[in-house]
Coordinates of C-alpha atoms and ligand atoms in Angstrom, one line a residue:
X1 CA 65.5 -20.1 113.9
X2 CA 68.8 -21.0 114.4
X3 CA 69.7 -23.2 117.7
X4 CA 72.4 -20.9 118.4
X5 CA 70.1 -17.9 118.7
X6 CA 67.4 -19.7 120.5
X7 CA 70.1 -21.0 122.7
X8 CA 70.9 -17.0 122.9
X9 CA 67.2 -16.0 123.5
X10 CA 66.2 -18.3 126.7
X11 CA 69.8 -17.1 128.1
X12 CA 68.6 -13.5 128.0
X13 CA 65.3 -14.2 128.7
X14 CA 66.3 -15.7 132.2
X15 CA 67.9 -11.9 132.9
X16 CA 64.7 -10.6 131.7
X17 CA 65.8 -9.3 128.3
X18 CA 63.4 -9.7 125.4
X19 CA 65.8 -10.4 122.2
X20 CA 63.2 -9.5 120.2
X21 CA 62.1 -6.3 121.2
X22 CA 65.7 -5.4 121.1
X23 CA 65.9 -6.8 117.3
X24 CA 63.0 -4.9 116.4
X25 CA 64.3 -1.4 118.1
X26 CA 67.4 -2.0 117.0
X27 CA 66.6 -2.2 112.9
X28 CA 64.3 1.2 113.3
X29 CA 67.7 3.7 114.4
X30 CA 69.2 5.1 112.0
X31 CA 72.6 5.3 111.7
X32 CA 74.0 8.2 109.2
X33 CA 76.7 7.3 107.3
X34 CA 79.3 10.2 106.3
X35 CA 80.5 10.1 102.8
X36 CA 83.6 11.7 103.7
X37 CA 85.4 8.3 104.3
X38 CA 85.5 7.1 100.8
X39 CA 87.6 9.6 99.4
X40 CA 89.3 11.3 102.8
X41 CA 87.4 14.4 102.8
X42 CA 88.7 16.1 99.4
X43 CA 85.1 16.4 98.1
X44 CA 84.5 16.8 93.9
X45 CA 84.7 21.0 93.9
X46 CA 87.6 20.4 91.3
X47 CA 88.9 17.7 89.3
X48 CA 91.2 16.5 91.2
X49 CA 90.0 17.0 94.6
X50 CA 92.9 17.9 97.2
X51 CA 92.6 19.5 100.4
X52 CA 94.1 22.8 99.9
X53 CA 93.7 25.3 102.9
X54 CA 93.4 23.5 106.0
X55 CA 91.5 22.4 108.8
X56 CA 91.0 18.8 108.5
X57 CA 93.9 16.1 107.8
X58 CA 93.3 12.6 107.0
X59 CA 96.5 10.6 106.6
X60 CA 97.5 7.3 104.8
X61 CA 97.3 6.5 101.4
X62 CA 95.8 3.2 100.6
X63 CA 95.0 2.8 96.6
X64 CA 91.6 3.4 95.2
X65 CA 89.8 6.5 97.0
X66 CA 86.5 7.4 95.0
X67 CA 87.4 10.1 92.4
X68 CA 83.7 11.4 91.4
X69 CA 80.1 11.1 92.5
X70 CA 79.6 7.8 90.2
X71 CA 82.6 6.6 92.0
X72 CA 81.6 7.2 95.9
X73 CA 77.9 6.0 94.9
X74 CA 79.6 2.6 93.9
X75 CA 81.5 2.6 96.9
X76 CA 78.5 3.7 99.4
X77 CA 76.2 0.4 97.1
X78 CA 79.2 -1.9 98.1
X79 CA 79.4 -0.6 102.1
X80 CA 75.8 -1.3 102.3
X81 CA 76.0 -4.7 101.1
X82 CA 77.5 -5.2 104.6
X83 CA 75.8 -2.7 106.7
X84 CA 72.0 -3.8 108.2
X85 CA 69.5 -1.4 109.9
X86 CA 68.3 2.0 108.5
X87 CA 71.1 4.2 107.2
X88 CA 71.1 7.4 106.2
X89 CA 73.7 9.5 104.3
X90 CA 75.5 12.2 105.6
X91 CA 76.8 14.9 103.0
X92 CA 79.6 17.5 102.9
X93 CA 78.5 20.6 100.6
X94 CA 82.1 20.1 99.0
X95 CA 80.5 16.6 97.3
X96 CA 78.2 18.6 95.2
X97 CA 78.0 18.0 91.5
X98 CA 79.0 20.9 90.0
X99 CA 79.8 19.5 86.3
X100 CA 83.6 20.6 86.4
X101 CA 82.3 24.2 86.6
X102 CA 83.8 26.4 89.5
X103 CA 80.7 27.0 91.6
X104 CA 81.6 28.6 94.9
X105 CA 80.9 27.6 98.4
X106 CA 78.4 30.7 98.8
X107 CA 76.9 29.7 95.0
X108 CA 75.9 26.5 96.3
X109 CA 72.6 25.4 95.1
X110 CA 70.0 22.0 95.7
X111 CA 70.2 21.3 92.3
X112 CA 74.1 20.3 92.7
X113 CA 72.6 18.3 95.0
X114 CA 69.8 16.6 93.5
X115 CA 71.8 13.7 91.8
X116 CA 72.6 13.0 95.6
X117 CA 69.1 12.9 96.7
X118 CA 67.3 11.2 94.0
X119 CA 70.0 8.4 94.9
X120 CA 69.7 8.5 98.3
X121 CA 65.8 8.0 97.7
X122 CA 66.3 5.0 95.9
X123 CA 68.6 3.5 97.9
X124 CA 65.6 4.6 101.0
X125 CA 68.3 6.7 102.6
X126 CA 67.1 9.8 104.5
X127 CA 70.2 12.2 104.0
X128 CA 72.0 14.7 106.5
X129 CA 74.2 17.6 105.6
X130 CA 77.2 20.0 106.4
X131 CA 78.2 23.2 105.2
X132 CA 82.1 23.1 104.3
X133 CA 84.3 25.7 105.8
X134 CA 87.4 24.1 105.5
X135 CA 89.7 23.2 102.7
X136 CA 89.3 26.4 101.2
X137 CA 91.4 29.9 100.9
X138 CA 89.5 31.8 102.5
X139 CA 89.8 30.6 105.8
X140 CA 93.3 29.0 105.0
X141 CA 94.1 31.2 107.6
X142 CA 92.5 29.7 110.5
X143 CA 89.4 31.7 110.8
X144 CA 86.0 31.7 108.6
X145 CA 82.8 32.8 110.5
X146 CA 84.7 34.2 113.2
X147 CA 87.1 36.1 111.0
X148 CA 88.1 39.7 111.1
X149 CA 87.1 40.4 108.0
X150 CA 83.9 41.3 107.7
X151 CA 84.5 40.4 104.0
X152 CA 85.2 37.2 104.6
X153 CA 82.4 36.7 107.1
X154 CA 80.3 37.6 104.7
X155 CA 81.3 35.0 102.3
X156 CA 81.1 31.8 105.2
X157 CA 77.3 33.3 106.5
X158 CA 76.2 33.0 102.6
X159 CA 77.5 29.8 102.5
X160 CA 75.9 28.7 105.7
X161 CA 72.6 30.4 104.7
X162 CA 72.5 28.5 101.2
X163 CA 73.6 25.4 103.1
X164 CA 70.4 25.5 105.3
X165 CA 68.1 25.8 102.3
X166 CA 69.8 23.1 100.3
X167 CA 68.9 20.9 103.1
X168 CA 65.4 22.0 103.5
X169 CA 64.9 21.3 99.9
X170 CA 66.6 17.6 100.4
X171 CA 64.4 17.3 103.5
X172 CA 61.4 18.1 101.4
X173 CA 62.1 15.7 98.5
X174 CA 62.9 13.2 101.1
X175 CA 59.6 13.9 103.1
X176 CA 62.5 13.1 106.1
X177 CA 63.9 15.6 108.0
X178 CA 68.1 16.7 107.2
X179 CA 70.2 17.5 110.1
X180 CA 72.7 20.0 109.0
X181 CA 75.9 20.2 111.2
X182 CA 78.1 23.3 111.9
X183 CA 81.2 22.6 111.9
X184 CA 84.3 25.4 112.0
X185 CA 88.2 25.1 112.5
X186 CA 88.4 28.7 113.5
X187 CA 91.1 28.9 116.2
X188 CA 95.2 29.4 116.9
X189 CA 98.3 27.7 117.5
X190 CA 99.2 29.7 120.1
X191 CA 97.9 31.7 122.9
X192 CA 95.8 34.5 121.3
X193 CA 95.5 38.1 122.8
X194 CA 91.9 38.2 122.5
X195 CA 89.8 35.2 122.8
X196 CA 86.3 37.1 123.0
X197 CA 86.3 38.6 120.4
X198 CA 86.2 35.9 117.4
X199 CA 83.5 34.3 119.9
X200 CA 81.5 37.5 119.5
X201 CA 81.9 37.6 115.7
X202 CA 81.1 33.7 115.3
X203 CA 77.9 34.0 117.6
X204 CA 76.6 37.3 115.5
X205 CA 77.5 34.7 112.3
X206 CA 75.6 31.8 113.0
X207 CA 72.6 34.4 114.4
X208 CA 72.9 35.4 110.3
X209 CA 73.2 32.2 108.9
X210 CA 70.0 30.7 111.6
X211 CA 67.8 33.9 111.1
X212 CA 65.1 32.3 108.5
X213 CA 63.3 29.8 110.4
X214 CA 62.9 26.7 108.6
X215 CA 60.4 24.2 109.5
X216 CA 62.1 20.8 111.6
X217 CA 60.4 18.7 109.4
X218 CA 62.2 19.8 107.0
X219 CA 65.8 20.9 108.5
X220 CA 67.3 21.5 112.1
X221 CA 70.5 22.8 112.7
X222 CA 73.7 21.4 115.2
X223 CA 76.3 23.4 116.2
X224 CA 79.9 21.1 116.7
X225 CA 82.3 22.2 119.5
X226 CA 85.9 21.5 119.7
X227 CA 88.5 21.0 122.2
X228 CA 91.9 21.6 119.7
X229 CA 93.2 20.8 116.2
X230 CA 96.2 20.8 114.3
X231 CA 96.8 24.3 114.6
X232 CA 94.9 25.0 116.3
X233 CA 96.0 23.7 119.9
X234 CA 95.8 27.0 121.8
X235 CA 92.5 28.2 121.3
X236 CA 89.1 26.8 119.5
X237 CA 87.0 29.3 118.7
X238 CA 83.6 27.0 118.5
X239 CA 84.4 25.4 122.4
X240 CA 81.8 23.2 124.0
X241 CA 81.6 26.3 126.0
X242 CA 80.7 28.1 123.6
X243 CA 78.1 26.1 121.5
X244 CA 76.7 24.8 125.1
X245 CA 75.4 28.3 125.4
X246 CA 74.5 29.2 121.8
X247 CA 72.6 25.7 121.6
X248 CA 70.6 26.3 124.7
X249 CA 70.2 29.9 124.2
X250 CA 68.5 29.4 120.6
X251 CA 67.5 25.7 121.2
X252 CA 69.2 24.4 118.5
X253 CA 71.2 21.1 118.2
X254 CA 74.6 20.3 120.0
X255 CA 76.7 17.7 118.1
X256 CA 78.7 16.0 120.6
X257 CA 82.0 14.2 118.7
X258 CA 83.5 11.5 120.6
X259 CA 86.7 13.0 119.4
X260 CA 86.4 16.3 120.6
X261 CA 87.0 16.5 124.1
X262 CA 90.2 15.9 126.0
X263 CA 91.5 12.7 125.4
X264 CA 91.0 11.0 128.7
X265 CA 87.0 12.6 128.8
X266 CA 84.5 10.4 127.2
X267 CA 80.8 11.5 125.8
X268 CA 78.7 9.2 127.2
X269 CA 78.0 11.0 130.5
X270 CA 77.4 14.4 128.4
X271 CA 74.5 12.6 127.1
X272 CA 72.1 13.1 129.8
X273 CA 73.4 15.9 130.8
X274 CA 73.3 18.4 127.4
X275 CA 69.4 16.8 126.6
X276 CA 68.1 18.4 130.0
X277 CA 68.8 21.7 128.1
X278 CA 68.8 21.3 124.1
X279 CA 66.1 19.6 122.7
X280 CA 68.0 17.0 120.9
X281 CA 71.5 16.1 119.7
X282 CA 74.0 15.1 116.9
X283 CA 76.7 12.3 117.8
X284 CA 79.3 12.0 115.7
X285 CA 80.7 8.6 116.5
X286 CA 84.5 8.4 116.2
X287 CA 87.6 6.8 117.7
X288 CA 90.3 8.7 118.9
X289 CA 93.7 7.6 119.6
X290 CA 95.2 9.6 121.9
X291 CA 94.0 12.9 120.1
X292 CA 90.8 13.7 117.5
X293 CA 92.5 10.8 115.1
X294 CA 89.2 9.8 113.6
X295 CA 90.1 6.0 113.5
X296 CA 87.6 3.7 112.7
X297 CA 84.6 2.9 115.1
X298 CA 84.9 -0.3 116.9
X299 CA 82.5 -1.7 119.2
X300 CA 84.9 -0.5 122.3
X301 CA 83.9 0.6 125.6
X302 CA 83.4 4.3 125.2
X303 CA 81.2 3.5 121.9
X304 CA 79.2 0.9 123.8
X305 CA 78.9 3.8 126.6
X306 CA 77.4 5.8 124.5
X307 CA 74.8 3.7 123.1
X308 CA 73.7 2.5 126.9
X309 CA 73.5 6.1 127.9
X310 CA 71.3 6.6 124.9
X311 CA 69.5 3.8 125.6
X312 CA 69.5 4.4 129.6
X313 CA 68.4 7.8 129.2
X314 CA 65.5 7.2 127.4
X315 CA 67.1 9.0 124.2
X316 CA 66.5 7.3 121.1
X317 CA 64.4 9.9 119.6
X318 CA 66.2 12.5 120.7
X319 CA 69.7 11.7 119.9
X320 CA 70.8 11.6 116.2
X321 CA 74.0 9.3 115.4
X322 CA 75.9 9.8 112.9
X323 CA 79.8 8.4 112.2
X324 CA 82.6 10.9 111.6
X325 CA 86.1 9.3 111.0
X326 CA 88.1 8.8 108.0
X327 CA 91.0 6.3 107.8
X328 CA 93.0 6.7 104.7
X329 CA 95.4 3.6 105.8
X330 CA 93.2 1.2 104.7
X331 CA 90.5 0.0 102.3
X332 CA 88.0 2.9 102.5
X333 CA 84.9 0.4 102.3
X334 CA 86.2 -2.1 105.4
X335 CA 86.3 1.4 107.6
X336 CA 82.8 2.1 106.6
X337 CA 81.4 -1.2 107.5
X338 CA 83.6 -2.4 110.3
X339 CA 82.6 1.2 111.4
X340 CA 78.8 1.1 110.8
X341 CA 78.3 -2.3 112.1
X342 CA 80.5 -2.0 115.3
X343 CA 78.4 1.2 116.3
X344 CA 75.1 -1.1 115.5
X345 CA 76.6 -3.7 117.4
X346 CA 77.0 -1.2 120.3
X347 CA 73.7 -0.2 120.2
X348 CA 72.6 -3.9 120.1
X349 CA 74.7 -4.7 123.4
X350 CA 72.9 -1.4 124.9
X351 CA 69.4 -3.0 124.3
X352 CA 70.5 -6.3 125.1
X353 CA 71.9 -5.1 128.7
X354 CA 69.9 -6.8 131.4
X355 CA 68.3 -3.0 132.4
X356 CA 65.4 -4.2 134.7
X357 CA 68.2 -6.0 137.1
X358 CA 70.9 -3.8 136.9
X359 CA 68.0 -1.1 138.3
X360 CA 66.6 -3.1 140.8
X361 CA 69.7 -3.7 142.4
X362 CA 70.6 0.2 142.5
X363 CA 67.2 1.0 143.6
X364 CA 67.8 -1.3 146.3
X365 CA 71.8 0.2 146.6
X366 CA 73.0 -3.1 146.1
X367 CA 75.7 -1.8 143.8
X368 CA 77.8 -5.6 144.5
X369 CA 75.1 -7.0 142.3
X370 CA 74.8 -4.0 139.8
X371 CA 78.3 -4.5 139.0
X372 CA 78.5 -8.3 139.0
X373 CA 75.3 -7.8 136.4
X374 CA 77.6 -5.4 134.4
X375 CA 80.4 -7.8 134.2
X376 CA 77.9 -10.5 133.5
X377 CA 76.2 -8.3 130.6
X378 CA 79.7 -8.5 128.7
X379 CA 79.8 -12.4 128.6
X380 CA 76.2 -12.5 127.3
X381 CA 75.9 -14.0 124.0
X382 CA 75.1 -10.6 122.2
X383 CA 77.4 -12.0 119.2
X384 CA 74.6 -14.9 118.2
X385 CA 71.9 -12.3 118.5
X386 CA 73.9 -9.9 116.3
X387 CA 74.7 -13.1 114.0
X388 CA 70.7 -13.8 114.2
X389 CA 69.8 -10.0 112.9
X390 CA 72.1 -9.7 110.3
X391 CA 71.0 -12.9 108.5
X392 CA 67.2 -11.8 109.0
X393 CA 68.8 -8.5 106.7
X394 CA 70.4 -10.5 104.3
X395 CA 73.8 -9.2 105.5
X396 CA 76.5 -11.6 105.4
X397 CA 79.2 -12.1 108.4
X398 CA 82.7 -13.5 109.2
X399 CA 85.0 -14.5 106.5
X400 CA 82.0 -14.5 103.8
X401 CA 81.9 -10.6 104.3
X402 CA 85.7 -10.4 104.3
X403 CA 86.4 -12.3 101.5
X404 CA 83.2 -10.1 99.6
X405 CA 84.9 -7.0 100.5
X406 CA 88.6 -8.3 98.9
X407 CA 87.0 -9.1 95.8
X408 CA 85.3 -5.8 95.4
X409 CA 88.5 -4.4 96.0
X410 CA 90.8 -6.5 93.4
X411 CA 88.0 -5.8 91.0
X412 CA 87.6 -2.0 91.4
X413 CA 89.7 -0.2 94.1
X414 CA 93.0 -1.3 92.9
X415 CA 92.2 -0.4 89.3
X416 CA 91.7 3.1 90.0
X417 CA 94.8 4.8 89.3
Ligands
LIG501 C1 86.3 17.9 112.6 C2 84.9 17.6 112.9 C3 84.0 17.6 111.7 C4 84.5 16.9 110.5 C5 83.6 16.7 109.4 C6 84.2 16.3 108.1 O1 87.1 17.8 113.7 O2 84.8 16.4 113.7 O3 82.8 17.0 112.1 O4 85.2 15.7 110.8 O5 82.8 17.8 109.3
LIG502 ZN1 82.8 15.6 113.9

């Protein structure tokens, strides 16, 4: 054991903090990775994998984005050469392998998907999924489930339907449970006329798409709300609102994404809140700068509040977290782990916290000493118990990892053209 972690260990211990227990929580949460960083959401439907029709924007254009499958895979094998703890991969249904065939979003089947799960088994990933409604002509024009079209409803609620059972079927090969998230851009730019009734057409959608019941063990569904998008700034038609209701009503998931809300709100208080009424729920870790941006995780104070309100509210079974941000500005596999690890490192600092004090002085209303505990907390030496865990994982650190990471990415990422 190294003297600066026992050093570390007798600190904590003295604010009654086990660092073991923590260790040992800590390594059994999955984190689920999103694949959707390595190549900034374009997905392999075609060749050469652009976003055409909207919805989702990632900007910056650093050299070497994963142009295939084999590609990604490579990329994910490198990432996790950094990233300790259980991870799991979470999948958009435009990274299918469709063998440069056209295969349409509502033709979607788990065998375009099985080159993704066998990998994921042998890498002992569990795997999550996504329908895509984005990125695609038919709902270029802002609207998908919620269309006026019945035609094109049509369309999104086969997609979401074969979605569902392409996850069941992971989720069965796995033998570990796929949470499929609902995402949908559907909204305007400006002040619609009618804002009920794309709500009413979305709702009678996702009834469609959720009507066969499929076993949890095998797939449960969460439904993602929205504040505003690029284009749509006047009027989302998936609001928190809005999935609030449909989540509780049907006892679904809610995905809560740290990006969503207004910019000032954070999603840490939401935490206890939304689990009194839906049984569990996705996170979708992100960072936004001063709107959705998606920047890269970083252990900051609204990601460390929302691993202690996991933690403080009893919640690690019932709260799923996954990352969602995607950072074209730089090398793809640096966002992934600096992103993976500072959540980790969150939820270490969470476990860490000095609970049993911090309670017994509120319990007592002697919030003077809760704070100075919660000032204390942040001096702790969380970093050598972090340091301690990721050499128990094999994971390197420091300059080692950085200088790793440049290598990888003279070698391969600058020779992709
Ligand atoms: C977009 C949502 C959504 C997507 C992914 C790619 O604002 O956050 O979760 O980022 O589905
Ligand atoms: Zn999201």
């Amino acid at each position: 054991m190294a003297s600066k972690y026992k050093a570390a260990k007798d600190k904590y211990a003295k604010f009654g903090v086990d660092t073991e227990k923590a260790i040992k929580i800590l390594d059994s949460i999955p984190l689920s990775m999103h694949c959707w960083q390595g190549d900034d959401v374009g997905g392999f439907e075609t060749a050469d994998s652009t976003l055409s029709g909207g919805g989702i924007q990632a900007t910056g254009n650093f050299p070497g984005k994963a142009r295939n499958p084999e590609e990604l895979r490579a990329d994910i094998s490198e990432a996790m050469k950094y990233i300790p703890g259980a991870t799991r991969l979470n999948l958009h249904a435009i990274y299918g392998e469709f063998g440069g065939k056209k295969v349409d979003r509502n033709e979607i089947e788990f065998k375009h998907f099985k080159g993704w799960t066998d990998w994921c088994k042998s890498m002992n990933m569990g795997m999550d999924f996504n329908p895509t409604f984005f990125s695609h002509p038919l709902s270029a024009d802002g609207f998908s489930l919620s269309s006026s079209d019945k035609g094109v409803r049509e369309f999104w609620i086969e997609h979401g339907i074969a979605c569902r059972e392409i996850a069941a079927k992971i989720g069965k090969a796995l033998g570990n449970t796929v949470i499929t998230n609902f995402w949908i851009h559907d909204g305007m730019k400006d002040f619609p006329a009618d804002r009920l009734s794309p709500r009413e057409r979305l709702s009678d959608s996702l009834d469609k798409i959720f009507a066969k019941k499929i076993s949890p063990k095998l797939n449960k569904d969460s439904v993602e709300c929205k504040l505003f998008g690029i284009g749509s700034e006047s009027y989302v038609v998936g609001s928190h609102e809005f999935y609030m209701g449909y989540a509780v009503k049907n006892q679904i998931l809610l995905t809560l994404d740290s990006g969503h809300f207004h910019p000032t709100e954070q999603i840490a208080d939401k935490i206890s809140s939304t689990l009194m009424f839906v049984p569990e729920l996705l996170l979708h870790v992100s960072r936004g700068v001063r709107w959705d941006s998606d920047h890269v995780v970083i252990s900051d104070d609204p990601t460390m509040a929302i691993m202690q309100e996991i933690v403080r509210s009893n919640a690690i079974n019932r709260v799923h977290i996954g990352m969602d941000f995607f950072d074209a500005s730089i090398n793809r596999i640096f966002a992934w782990v600096i992103g993976m690890r500072a959540a980790r490192k969150s939820l270490l600092c969470a476990l860490l916290d000095p609970l049993s004090l911090m309670r017994k002085a509120e319990d007592a209303a002697d919030y003077g000493v809760r704070l100075a505990l919660m000032e204390e907390a942040r001096n702790l030496p969380s970093a050598d118990v972090w340091e301690e865990y990721c050499s128990r994982k094999g994971k390197p650190c420091g300059l080692k990892m950085l200088s790793d990471i440049k290598k990888y990415e003279e070698k391969v990422l600058l020779k992709r053209k």
